[in-house]
mmCIF file of C-alpha atoms and ligand atoms in Angstrom:
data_model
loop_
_atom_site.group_PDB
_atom_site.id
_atom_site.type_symbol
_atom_site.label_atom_id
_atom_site.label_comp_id
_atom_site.label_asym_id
_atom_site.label_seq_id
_atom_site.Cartn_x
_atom_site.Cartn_y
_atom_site.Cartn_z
ATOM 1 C CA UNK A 1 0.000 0.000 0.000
ATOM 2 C CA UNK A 2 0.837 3.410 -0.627
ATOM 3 C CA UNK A 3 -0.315 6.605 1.628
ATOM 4 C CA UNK A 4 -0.408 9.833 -0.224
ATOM 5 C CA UNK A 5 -0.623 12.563 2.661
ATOM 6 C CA UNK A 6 0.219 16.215 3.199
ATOM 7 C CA UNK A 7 1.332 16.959 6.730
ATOM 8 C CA UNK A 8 -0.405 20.302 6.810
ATOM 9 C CA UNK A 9 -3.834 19.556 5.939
ATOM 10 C CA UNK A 10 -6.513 18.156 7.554
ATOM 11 C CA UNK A 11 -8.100 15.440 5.119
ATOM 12 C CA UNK A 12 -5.037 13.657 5.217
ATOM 13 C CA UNK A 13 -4.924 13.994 8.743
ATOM 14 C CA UNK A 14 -8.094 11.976 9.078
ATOM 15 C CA UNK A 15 -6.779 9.353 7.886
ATOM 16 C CA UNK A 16 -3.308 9.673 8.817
ATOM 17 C CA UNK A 17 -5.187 9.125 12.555
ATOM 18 C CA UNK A 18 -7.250 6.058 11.261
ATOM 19 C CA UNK A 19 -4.020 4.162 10.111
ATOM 20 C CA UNK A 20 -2.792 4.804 13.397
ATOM 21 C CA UNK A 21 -5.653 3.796 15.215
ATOM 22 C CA UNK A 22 -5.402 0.741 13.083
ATOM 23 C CA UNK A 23 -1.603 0.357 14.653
ATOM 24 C CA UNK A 24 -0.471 -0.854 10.753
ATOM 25 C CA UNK A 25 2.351 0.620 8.630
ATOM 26 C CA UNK A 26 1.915 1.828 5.716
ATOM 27 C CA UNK A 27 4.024 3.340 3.362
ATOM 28 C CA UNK A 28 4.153 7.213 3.052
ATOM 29 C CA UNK A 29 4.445 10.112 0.375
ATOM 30 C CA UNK A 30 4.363 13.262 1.008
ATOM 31 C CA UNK A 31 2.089 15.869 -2.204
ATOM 32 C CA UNK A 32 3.291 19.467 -1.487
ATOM 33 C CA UNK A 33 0.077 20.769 -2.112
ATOM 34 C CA UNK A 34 1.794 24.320 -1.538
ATOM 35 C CA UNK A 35 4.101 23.597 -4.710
ATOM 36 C CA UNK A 36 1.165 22.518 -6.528
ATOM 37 C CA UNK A 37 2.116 18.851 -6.666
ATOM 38 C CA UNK A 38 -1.024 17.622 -6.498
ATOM 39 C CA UNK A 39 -2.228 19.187 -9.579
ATOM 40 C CA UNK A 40 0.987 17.964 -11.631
ATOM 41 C CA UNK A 41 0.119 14.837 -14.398
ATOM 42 C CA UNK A 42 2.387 12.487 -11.780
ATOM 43 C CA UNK A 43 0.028 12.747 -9.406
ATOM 44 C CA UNK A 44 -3.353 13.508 -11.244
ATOM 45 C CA UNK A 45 -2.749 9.435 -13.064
ATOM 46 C CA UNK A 46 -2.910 8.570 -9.354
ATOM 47 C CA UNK A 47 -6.079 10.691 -8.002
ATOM 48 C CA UNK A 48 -7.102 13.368 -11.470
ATOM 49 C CA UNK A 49 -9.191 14.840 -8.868
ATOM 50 C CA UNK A 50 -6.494 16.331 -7.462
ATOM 51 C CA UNK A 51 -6.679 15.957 -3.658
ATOM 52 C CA UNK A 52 -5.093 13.956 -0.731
ATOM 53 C CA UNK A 53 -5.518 11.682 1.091
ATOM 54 C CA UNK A 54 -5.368 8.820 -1.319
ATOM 55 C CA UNK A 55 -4.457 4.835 -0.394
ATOM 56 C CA UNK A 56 -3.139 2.731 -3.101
ATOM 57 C CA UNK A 57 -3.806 -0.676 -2.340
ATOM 58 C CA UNK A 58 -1.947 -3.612 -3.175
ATOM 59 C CA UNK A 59 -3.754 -4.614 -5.799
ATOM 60 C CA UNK A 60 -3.394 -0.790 -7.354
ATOM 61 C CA UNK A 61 -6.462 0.694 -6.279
ATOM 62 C CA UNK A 62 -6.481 4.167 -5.722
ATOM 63 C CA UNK A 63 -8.835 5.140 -2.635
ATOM 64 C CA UNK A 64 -9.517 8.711 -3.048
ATOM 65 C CA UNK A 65 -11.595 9.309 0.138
ATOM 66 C CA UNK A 66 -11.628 9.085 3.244
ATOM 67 C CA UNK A 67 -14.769 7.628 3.804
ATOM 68 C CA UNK A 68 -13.526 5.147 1.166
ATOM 69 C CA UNK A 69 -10.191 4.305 3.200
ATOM 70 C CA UNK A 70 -11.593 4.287 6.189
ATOM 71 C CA UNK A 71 -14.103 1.448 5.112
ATOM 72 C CA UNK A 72 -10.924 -0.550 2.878
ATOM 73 C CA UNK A 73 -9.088 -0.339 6.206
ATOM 74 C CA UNK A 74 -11.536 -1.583 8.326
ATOM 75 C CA UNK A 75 -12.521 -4.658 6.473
ATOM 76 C CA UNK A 76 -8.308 -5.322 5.682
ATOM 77 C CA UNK A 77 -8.080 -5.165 9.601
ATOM 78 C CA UNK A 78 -10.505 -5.308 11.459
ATOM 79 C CA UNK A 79 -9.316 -5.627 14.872
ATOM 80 C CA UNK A 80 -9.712 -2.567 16.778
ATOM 81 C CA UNK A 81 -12.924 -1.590 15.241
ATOM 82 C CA UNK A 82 -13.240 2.253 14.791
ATOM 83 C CA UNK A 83 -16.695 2.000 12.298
ATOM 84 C CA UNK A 84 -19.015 0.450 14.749
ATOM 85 C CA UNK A 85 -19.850 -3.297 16.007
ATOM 86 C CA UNK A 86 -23.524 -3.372 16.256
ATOM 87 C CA UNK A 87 -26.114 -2.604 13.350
ATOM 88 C CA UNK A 88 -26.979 0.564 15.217
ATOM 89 C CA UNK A 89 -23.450 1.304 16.036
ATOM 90 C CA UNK A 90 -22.308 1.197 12.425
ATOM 91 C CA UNK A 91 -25.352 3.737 11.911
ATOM 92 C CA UNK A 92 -24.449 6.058 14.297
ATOM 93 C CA UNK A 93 -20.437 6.377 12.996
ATOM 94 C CA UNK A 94 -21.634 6.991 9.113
ATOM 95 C CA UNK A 95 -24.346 9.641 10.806
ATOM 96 C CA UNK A 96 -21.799 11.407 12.871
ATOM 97 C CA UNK A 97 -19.098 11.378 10.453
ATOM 98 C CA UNK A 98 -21.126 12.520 7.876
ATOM 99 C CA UNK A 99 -22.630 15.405 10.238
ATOM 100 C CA UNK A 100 -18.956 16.486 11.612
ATOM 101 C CA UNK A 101 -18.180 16.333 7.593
ATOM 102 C CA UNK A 102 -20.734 18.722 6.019
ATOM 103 C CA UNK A 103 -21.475 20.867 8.769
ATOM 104 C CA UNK A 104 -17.979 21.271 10.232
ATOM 105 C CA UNK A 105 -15.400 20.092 7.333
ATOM 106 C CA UNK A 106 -17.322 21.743 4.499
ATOM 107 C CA UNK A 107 -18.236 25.063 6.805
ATOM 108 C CA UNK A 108 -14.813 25.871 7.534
ATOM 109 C CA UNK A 109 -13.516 25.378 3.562
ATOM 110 C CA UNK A 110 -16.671 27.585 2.475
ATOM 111 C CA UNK A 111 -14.919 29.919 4.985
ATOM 112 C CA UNK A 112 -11.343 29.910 4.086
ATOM 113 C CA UNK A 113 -11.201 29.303 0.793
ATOM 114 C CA UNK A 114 -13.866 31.802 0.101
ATOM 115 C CA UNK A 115 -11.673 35.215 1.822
ATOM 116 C CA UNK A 116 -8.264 33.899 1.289
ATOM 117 C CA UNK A 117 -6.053 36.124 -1.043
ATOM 118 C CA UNK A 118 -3.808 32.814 -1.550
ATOM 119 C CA UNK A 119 -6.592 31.098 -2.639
ATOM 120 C CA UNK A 120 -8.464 33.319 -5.172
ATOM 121 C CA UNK A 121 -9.475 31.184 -8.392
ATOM 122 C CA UNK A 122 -9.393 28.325 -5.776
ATOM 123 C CA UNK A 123 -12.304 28.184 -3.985
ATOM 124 C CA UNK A 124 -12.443 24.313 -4.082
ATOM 125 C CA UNK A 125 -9.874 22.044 -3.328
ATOM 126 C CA UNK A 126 -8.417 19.823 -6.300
ATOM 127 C CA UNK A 127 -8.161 20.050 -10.003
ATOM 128 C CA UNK A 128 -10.213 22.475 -11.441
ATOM 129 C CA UNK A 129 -10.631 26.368 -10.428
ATOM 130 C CA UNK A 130 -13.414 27.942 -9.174
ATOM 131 C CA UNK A 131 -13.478 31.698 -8.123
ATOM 132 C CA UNK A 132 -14.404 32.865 -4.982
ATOM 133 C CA UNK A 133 -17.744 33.700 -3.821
ATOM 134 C CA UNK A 134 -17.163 36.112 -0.289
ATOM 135 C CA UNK A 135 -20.627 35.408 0.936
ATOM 136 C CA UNK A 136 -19.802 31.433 0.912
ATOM 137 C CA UNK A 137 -17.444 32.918 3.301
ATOM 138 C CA UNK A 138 -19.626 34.214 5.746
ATOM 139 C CA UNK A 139 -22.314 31.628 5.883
ATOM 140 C CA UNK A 140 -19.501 28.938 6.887
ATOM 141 C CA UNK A 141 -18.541 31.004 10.217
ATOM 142 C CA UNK A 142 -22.075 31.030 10.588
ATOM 143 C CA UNK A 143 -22.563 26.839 10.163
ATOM 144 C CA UNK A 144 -19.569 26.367 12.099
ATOM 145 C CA UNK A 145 -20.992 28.350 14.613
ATOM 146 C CA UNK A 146 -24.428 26.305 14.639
ATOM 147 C CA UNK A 147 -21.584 22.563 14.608
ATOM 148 C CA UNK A 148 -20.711 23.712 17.706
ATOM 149 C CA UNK A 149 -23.992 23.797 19.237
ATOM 150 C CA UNK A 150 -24.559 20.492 17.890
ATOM 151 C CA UNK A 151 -21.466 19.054 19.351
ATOM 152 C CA UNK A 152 -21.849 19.973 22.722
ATOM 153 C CA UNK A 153 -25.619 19.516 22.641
ATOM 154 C CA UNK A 154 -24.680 15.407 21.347
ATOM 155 C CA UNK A 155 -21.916 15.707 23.787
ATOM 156 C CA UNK A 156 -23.154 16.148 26.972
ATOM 157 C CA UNK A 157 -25.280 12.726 26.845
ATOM 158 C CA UNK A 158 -22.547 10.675 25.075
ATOM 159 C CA UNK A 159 -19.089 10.211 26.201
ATOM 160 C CA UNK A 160 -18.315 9.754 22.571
ATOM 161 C CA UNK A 161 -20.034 10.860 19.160
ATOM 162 C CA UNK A 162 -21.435 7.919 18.375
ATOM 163 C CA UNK A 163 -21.834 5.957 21.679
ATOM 164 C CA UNK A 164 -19.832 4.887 24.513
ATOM 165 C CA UNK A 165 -16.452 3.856 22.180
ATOM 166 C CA UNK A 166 -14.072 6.469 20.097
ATOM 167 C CA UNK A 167 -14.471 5.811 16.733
ATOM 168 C CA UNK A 168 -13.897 7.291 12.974
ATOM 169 C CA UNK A 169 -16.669 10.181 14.048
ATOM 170 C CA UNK A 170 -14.763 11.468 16.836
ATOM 171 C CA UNK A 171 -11.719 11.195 13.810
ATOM 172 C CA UNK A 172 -13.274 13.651 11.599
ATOM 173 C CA UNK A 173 -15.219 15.360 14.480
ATOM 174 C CA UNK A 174 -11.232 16.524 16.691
ATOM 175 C CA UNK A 175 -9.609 16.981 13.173
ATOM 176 C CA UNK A 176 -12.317 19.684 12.269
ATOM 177 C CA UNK A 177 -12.229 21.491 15.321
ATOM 178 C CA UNK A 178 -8.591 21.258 15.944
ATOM 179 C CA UNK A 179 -8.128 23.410 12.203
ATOM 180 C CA UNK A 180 -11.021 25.527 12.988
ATOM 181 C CA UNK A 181 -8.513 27.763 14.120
ATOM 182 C CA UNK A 182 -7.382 28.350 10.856
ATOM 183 C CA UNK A 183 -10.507 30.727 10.139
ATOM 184 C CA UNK A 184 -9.935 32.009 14.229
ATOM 185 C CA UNK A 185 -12.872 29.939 15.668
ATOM 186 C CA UNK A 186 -12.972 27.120 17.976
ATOM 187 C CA UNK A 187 -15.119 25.444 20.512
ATOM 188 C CA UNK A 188 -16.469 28.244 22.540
ATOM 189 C CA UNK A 189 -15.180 28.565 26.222
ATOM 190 C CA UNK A 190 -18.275 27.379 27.833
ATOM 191 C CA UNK A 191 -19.383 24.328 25.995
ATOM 192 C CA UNK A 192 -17.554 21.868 28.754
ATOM 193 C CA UNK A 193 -18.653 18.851 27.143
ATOM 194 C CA UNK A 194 -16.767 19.158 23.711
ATOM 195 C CA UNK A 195 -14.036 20.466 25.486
ATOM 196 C CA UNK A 196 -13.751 17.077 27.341
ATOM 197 C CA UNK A 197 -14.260 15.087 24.367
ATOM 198 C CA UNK A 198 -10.941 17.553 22.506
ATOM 199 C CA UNK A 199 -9.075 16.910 25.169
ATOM 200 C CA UNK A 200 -9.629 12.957 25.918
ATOM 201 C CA UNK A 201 -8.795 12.456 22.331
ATOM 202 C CA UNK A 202 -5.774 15.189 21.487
ATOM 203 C CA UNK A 203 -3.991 12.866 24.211
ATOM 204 C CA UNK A 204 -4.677 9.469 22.466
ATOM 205 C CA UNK A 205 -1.253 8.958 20.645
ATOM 206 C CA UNK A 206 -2.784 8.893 16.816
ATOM 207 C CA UNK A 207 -3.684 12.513 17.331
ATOM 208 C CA UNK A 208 0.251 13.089 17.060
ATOM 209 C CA UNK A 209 0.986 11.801 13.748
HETATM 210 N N1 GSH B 1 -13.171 14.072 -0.258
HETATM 211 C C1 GSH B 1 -11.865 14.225 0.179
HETATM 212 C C2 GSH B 1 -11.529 15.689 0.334
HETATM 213 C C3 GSH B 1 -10.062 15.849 0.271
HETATM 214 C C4 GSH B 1 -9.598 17.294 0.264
HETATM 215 O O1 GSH B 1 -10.372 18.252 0.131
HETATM 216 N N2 GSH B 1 -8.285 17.429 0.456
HETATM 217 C C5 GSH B 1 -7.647 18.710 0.414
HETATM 218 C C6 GSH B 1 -6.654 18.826 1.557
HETATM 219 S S1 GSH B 1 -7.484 18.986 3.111
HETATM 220 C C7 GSH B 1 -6.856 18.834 -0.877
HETATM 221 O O2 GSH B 1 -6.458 17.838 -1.446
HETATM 222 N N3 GSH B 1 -6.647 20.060 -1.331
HETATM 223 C C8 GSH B 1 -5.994 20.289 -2.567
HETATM 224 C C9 GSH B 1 -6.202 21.705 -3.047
HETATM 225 O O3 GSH B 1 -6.322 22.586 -2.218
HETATM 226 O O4 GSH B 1 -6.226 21.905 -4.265
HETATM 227 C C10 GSH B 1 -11.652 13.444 1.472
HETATM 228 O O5 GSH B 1 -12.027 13.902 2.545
HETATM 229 O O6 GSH B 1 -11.101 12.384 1.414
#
């Protein structure tokens, strides 16, 4: 297998976390998405839309998202679950990955990529360019704003998002409001419960790599 990552940014990171999780080694490349790697022919035979993570498998297929790598992974090695056990469990993980995806991945890339000089004329990841649209901006402080209610609301009755074990959710859920902070918001002071949750998992060792 072969990992394409990017240190930096926080799809990769995702799954960066779920390998570890997984406690498996797999081999590792680096895309400078800075340089524009990702968008060179190399690298757009591998993934032509452009965008990391991607998992090569050993029998040369090209996993291009997470959701995708996460589910190869899990079925390759299963021990350790981090998708759920039960019926209900296995619910739960899509539903909370999928919430802490569109309402908290997609809100803070509607806000950064929509206001950031660097970015104009890239106001979607991958291969193709898209201008910016500034109000796109505003709306996704404005969802991200409304995640966070959510969180801590889901939270405060559940040690974890989807039940009483850590799973791919709380993944996508700590990786999204860990680079929050890259459009200056964050969990707000009060809400106790999420803060909990940040902290139990920023100290689980995968949350380094
Ligand atoms: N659907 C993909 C989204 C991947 C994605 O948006 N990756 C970003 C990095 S966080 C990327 O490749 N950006 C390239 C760019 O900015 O052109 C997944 O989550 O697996």
């Amino acid at each position: 297998m072969i990992f394409y990552d990017c240190s930096t940014a926080p799809s990769p990171r995702r799954a960066r976390m779920f390998i570890a999780e997984k406690g498996i080694e797999v081999e590792t490349q680096q895309v400078d998405l800075r340089g524009d790697a990702h968008r060179q022919p190399d690298f757009l035979t591998i993934n032509p839309h452009g965008t990391v993570p991607v998992l090569v498998t050993d029998d040369g297929t090209a996993l291009t998202e997470n959701i995708a790598i996460a589910g190869f992974l899990e079925a390759a090695f299963p021990e350790t679950p981090l998708m759920g056990v039960t019926p209900e469990e296995k619910g739960r993980v899509l539903m909370w990955n999928a919430i802490c995806e569109f309402h908290a991945g997609m809100a803070i890339a509607e806000a950064l990529r929509n206001s950031t000089p660097a970015l104009k004329g890239r106001a979607l990841p991958g291969a193709v360019n898209y201008e910016q649209i500034p109000a796109l901006a505003e709306r996704g402080i404005l969802r991200l704003g409304r995640f966070f209610d959510t969180l801590e609301e889901r939270l405060s009755k559940s040690a974890y998002l989807a039940g009483d074990s850590f799973s791919m959710a709380d993944i996508t859920g700590f990786v999204f409001c860990d680079f929050a902070r890259i459009v200056k918001q964050g969990i707000p002071e009060g809400n106790t419960a999420s803060h909990a949750w940040f902290d139990t998992i920023k100290a689980r060792p995968s949350a380094s790599f």
